mmCIF file with all atom_site columns, C-alpha atoms in Angstrom:
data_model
loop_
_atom_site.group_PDB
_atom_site.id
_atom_site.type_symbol
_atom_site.label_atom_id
_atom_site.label_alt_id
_atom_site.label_comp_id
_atom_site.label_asym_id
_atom_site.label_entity_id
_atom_site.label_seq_id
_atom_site.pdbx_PDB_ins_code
_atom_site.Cartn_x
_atom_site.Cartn_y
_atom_site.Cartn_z
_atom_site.occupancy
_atom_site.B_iso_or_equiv
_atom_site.pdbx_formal_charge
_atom_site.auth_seq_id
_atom_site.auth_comp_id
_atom_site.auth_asym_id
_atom_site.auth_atom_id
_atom_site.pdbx_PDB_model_num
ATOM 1   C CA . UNK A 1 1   ? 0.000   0.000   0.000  1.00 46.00 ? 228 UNK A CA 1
ATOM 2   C CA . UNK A 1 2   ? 1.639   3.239   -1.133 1.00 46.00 ? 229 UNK A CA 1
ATOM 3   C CA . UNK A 1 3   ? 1.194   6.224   1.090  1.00 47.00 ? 230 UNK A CA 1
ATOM 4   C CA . UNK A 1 4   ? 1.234   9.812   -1.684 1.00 49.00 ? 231 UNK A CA 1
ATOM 5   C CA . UNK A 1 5   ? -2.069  12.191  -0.739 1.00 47.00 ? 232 UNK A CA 1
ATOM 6   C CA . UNK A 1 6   ? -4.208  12.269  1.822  1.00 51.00 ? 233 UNK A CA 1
ATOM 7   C CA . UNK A 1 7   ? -6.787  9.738   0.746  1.00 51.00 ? 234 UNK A CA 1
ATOM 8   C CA . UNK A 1 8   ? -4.196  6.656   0.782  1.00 77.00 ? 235 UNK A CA 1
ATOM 9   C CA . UNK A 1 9   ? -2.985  8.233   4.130  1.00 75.00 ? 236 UNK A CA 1
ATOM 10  C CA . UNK A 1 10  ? -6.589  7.619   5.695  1.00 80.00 ? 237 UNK A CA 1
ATOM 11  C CA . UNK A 1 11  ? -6.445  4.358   4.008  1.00 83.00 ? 238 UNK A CA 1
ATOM 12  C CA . UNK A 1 12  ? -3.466  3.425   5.793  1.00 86.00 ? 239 UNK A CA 1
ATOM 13  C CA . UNK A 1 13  ? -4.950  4.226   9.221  1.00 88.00 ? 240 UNK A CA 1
ATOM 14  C CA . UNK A 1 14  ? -8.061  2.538   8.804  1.00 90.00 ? 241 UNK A CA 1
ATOM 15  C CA . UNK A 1 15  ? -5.932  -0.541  7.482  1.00 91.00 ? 242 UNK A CA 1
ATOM 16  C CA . UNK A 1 16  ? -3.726  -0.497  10.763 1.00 92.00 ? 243 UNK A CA 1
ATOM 17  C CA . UNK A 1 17  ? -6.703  -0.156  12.965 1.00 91.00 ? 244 UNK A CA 1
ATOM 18  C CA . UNK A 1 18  ? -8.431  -3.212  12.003 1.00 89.00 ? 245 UNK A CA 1
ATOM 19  C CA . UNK A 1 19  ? -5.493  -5.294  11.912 1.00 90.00 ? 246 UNK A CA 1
ATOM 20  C CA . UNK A 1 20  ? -4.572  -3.760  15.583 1.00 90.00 ? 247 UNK A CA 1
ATOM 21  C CA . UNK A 1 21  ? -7.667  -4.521  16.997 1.00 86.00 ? 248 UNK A CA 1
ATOM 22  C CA . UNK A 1 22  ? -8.107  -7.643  15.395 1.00 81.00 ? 249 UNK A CA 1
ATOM 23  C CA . UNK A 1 23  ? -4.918  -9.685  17.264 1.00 79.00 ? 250 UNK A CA 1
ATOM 24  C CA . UNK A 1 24  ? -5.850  -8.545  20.910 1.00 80.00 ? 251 UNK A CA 1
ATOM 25  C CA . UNK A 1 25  ? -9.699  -9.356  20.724 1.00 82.00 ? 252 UNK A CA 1
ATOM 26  C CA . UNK A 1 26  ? -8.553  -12.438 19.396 1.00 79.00 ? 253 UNK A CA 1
ATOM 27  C CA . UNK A 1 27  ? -5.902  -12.648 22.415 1.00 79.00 ? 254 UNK A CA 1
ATOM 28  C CA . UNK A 1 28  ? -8.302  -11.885 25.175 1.00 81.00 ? 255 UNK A CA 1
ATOM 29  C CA . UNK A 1 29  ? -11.258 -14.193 23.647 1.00 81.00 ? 256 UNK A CA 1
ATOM 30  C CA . UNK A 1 30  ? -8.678  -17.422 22.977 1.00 78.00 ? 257 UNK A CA 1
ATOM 31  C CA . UNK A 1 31  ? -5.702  -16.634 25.543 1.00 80.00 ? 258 UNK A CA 1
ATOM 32  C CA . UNK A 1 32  ? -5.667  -18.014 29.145 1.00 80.00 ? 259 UNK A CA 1
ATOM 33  C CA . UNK A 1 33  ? -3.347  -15.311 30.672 1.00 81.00 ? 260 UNK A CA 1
ATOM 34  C CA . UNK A 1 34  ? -1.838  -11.797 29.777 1.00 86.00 ? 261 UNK A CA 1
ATOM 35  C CA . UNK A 1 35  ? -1.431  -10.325 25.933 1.00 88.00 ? 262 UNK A CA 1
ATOM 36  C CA . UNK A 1 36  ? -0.106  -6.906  24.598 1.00 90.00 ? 263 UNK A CA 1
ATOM 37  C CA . UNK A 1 37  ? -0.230  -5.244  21.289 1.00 92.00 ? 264 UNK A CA 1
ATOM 38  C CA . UNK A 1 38  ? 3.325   -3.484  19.744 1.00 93.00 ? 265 UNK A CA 1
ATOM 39  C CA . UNK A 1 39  ? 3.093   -0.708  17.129 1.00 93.00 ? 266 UNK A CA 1
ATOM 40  C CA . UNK A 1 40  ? 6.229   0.510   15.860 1.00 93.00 ? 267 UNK A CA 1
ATOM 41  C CA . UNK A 1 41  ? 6.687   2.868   13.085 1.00 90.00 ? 268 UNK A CA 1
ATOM 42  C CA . UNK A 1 42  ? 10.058  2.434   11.395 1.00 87.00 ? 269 UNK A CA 1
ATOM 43  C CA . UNK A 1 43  ? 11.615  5.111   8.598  1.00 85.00 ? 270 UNK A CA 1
ATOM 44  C CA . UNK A 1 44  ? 10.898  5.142   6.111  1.00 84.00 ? 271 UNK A CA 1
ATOM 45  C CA . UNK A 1 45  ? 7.677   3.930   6.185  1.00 86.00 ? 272 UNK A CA 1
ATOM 46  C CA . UNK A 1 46  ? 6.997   0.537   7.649  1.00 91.00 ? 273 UNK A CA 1
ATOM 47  C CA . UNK A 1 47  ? 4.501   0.101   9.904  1.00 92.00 ? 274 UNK A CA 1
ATOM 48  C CA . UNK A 1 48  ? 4.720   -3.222  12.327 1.00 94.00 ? 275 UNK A CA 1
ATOM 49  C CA . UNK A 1 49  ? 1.765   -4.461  13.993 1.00 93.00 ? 276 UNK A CA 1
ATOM 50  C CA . UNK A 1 50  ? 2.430   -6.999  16.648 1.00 91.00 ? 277 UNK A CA 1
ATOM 51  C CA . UNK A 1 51  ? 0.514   -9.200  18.826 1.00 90.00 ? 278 UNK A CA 1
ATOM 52  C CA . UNK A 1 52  ? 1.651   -11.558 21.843 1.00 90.00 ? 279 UNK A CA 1
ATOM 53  C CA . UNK A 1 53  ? -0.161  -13.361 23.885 1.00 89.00 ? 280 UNK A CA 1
ATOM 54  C CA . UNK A 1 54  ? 0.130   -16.405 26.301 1.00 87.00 ? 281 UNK A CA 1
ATOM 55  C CA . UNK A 1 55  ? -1.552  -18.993 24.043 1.00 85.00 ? 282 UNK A CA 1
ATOM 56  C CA . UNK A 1 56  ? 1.765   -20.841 22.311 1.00 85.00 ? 283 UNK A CA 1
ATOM 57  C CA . UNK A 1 57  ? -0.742  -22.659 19.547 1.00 84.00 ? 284 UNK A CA 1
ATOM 58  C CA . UNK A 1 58  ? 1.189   -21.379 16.108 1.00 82.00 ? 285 UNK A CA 1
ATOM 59  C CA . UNK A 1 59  ? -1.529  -19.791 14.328 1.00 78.00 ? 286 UNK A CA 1
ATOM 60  C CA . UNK A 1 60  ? -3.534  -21.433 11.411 1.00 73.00 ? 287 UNK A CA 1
ATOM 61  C CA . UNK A 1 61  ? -2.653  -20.317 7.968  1.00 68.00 ? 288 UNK A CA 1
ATOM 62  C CA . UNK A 1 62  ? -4.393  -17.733 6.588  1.00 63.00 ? 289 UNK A CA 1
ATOM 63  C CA . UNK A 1 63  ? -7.400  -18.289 4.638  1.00 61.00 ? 290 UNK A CA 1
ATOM 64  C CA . UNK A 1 64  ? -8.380  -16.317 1.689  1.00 61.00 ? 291 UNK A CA 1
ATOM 65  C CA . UNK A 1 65  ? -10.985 -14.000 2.983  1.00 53.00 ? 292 UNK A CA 1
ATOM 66  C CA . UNK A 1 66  ? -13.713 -14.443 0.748  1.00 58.00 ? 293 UNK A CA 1
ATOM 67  C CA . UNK A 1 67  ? -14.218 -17.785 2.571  1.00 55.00 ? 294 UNK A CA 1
ATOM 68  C CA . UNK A 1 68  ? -14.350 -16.241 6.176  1.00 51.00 ? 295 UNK A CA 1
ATOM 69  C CA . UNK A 1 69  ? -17.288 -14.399 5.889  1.00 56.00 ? 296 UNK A CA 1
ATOM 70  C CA . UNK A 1 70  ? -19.368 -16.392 8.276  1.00 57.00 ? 297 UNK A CA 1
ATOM 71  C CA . UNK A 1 71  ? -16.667 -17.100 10.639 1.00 56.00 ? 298 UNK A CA 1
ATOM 72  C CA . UNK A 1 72  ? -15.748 -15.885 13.887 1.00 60.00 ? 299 UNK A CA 1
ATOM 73  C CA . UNK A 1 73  ? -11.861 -17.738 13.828 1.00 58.00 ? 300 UNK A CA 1
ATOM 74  C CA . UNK A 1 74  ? -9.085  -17.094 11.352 1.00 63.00 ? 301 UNK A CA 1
ATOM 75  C CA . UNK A 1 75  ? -10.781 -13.629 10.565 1.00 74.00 ? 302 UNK A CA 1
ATOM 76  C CA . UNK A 1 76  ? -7.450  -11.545 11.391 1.00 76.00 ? 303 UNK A CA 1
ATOM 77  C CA . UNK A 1 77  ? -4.820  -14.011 9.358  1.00 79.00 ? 304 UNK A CA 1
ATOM 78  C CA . UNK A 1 78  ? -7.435  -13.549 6.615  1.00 82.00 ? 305 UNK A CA 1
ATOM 79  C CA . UNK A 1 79  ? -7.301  -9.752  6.524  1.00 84.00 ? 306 UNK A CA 1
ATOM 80  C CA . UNK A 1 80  ? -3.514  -9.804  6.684  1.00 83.00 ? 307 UNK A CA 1
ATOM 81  C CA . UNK A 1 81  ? -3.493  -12.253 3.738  1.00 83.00 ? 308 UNK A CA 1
ATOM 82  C CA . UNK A 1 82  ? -6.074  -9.070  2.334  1.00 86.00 ? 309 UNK A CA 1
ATOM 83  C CA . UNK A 1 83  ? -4.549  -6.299  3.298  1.00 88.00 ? 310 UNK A CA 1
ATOM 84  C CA . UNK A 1 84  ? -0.687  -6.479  4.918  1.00 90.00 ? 311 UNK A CA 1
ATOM 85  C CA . UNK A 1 85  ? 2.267   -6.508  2.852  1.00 90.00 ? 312 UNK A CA 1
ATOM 86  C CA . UNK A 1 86  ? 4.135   -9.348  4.948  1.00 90.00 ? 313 UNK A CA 1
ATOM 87  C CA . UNK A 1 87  ? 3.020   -11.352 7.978  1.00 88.00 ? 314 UNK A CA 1
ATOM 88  C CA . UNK A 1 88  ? 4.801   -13.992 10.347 1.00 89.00 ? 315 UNK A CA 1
ATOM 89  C CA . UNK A 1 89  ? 5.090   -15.412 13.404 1.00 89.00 ? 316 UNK A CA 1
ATOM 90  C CA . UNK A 1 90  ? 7.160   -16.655 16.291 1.00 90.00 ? 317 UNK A CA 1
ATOM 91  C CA . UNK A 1 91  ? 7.328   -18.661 19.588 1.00 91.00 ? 318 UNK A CA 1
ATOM 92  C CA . UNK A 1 92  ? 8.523   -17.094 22.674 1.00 88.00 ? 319 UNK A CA 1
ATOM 93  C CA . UNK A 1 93  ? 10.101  -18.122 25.558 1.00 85.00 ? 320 UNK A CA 1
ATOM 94  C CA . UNK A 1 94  ? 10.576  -16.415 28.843 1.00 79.00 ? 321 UNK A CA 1
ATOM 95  C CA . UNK A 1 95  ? 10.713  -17.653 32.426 1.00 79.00 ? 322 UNK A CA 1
ATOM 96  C CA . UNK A 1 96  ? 9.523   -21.297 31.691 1.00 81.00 ? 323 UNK A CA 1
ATOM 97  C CA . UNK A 1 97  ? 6.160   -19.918 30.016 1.00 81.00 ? 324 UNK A CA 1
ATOM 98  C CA . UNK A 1 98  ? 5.773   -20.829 26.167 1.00 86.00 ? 325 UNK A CA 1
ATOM 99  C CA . UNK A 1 99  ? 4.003   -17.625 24.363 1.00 89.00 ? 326 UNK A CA 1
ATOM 100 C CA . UNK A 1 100 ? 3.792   -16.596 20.447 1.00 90.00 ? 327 UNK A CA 1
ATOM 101 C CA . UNK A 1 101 ? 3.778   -13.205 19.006 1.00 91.00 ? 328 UNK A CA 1
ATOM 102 C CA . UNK A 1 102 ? 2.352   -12.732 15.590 1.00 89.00 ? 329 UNK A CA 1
ATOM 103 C CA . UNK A 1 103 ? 2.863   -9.806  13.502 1.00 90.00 ? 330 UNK A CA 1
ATOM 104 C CA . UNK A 1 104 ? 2.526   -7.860  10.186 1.00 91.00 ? 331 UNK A CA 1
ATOM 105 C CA . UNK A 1 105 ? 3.519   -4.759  8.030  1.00 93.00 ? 332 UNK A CA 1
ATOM 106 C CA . UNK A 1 106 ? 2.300   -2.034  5.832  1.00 92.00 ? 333 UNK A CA 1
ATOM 107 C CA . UNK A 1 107 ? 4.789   -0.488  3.881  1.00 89.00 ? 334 UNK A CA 1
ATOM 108 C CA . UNK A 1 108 ? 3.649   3.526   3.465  1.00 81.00 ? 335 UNK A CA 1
ATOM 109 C CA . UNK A 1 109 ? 6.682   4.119   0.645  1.00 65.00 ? 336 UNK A CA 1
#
């Protein structure tokens, strides 16, 4: 997604919102324990959206998002597949607990 007037701008926000938002209600619904969202904005013009929570269940791959209408699951890993320029994922492991933090980008250049 290329960032050049002020339409694409508002683009780009509404894009990072709903994949923001997505992660953590996803995190408190499926999670059994503490989760945290990470934005960071890196020059020149990558935006990261991160999500980590307790659960350490990989994610499933994403589905294309025609077929997720309906459905409750998989919605965020279907708009990233939509909508994010990259996406991944990784396990975490800190003081004996096994956690995951999943994570895209928008590229605004």
């Amino acid at each position: 997604m290329r960032v050049g007037d002020g339409i694409d701008r508002v683009r780009l926000v509404d894009v990072a919102e709903l994949l923001a938002t997505e992660p953590v209600s996803n995190a408190v619904r499926h999670a059994k324990g503490p989760a945290a969202l990470r934005i960071r904005w890196s020059p020149p013009g990558t935006l990261r959206i991160g999500a980590w929570d307790a659960d350490p269940e990989p994610p499933e791959p994403p589905a294309a998002f025609g077929r997720m209408e309906e459905s409750e699951a998989g919605r965020w890993l279907a708009l990233v597949r939509a909508c994010a320029d990259v996406w991944g994922w990784h396990p975490l492991a800190r003081h004996g607990n096994r956690d995951k933090y999943v994570w895209c980008e928008l590229s605004a250049a």
